[in-house]
Coordinates of C-alpha atoms in Angstrom, one line a residue:
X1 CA 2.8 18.4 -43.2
X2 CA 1.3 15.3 -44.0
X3 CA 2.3 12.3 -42.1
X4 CA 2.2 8.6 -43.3
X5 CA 2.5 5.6 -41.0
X6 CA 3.1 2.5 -42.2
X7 CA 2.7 -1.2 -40.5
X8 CA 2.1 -4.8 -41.6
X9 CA 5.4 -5.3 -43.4
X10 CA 7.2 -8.7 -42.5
X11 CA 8.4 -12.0 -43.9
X12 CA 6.1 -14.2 -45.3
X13 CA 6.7 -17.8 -47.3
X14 CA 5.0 -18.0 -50.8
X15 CA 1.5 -18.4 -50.7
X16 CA 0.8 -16.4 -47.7
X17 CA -0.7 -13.3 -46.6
X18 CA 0.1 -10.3 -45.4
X19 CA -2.2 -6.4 -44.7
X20 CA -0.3 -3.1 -45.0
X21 CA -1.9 -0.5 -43.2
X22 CA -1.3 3.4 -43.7
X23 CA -2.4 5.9 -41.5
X24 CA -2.8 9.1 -42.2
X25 CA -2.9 12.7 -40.6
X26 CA -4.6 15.3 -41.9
X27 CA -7.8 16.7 -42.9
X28 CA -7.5 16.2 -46.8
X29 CA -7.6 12.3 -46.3
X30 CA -11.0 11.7 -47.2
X31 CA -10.2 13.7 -50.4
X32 CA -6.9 12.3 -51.5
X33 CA -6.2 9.6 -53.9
X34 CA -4.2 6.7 -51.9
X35 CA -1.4 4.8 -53.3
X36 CA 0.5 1.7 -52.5
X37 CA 3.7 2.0 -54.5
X38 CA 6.8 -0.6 -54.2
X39 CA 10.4 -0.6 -55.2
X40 CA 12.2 -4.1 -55.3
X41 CA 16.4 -3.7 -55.4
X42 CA 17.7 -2.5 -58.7
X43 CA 14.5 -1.6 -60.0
X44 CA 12.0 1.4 -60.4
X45 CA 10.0 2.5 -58.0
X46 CA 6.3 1.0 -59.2
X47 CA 2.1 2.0 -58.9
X48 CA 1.1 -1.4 -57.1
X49 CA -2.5 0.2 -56.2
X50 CA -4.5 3.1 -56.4
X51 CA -8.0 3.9 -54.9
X52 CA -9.9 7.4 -55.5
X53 CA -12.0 9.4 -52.9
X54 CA -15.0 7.7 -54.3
X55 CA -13.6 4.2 -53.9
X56 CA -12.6 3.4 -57.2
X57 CA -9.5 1.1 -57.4
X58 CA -6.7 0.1 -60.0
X59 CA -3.8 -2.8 -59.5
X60 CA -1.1 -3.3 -61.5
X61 CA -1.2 -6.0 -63.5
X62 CA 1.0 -8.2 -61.6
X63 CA -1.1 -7.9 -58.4
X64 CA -4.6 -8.2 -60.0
X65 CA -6.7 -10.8 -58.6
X66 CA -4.3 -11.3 -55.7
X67 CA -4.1 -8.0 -53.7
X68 CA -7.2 -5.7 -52.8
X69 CA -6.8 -2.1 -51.4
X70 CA -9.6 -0.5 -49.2
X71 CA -9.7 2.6 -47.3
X72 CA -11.5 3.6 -44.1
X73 CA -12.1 7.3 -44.2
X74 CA -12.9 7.4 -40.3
X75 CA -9.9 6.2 -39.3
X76 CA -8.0 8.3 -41.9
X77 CA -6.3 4.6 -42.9
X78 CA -5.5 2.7 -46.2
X79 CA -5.3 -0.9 -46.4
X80 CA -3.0 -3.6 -49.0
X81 CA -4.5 -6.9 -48.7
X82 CA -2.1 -9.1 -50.1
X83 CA -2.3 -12.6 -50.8
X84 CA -1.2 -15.3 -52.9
X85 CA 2.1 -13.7 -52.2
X86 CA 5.3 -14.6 -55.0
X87 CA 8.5 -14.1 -54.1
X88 CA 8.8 -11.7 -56.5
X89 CA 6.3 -9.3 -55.2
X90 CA 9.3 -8.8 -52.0
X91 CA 10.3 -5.0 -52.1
X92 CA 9.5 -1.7 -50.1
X93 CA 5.6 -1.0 -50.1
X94 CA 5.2 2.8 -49.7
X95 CA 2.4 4.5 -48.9
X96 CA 1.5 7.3 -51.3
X97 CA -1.3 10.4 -50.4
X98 CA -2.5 13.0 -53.4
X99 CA -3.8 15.8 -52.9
X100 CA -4.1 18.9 -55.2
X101 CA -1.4 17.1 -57.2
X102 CA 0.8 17.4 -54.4
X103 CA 2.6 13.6 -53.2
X104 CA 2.9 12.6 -49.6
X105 CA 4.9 9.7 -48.8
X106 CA 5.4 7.4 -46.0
X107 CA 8.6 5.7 -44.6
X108 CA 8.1 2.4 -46.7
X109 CA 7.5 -0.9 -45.2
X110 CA 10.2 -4.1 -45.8
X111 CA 8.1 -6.8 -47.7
X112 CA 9.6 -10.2 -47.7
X113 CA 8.1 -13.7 -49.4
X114 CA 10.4 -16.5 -49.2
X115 CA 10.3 -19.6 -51.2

């Protein structure tokens, strides 16, 4: 069983910054697409951003330009560089791991952004 560990999450006043880290166990990291998902109250759960084995990324159109995810396959870790931050960008952040179309998910991290 894949595990996802999740850290970085806090309270943060518009403007700021904040870095979500995900670490992952596993052998099939360096393989996996990573995910950064979040769901705000009341609302779907959404794709924030996505990066493949070979690095490529995608962002949701409301993050673009403002948030950057990385990945360090050594250290089996994902990485949500968020700044800019809105108040409306406060939700859960969850960590996401694919792998033979199979969806690993972490605990979720509290994101807050206060104006």
């Amino acid at each position: 069983q894949v595990q996802l560990v999740e850290s970085g999450g806090g309270l943060v006043q518009a403007g700021g910054s904040l870095r979500l880290s995900c670490a992952a166990s596993g052998s099939l990291f360096s393989i996996a697409i990573m995910g950064w998902y979040r769901q705000a109250p009341g609302k779907q759960r959404e794709l924030v951003a996505s990066i493949t084995s070979g690095g490529t990324t995608s962002y949701a159109d409301s993050v673009k330009g403002r948030f950057t995810i990385s990945r360090d396959n050594a250290r089996n870790t994902v990485y949500l560089q968020m700044n800019s931050l809105k108040p409306e960008d406060t939700a859960v952040y969850y960590c996401n791991q694919r792998v033979y179309l199979r969806d690993y998910w972490g605990q979720g991290t509290q994101v807050t952004v206060s104006s």
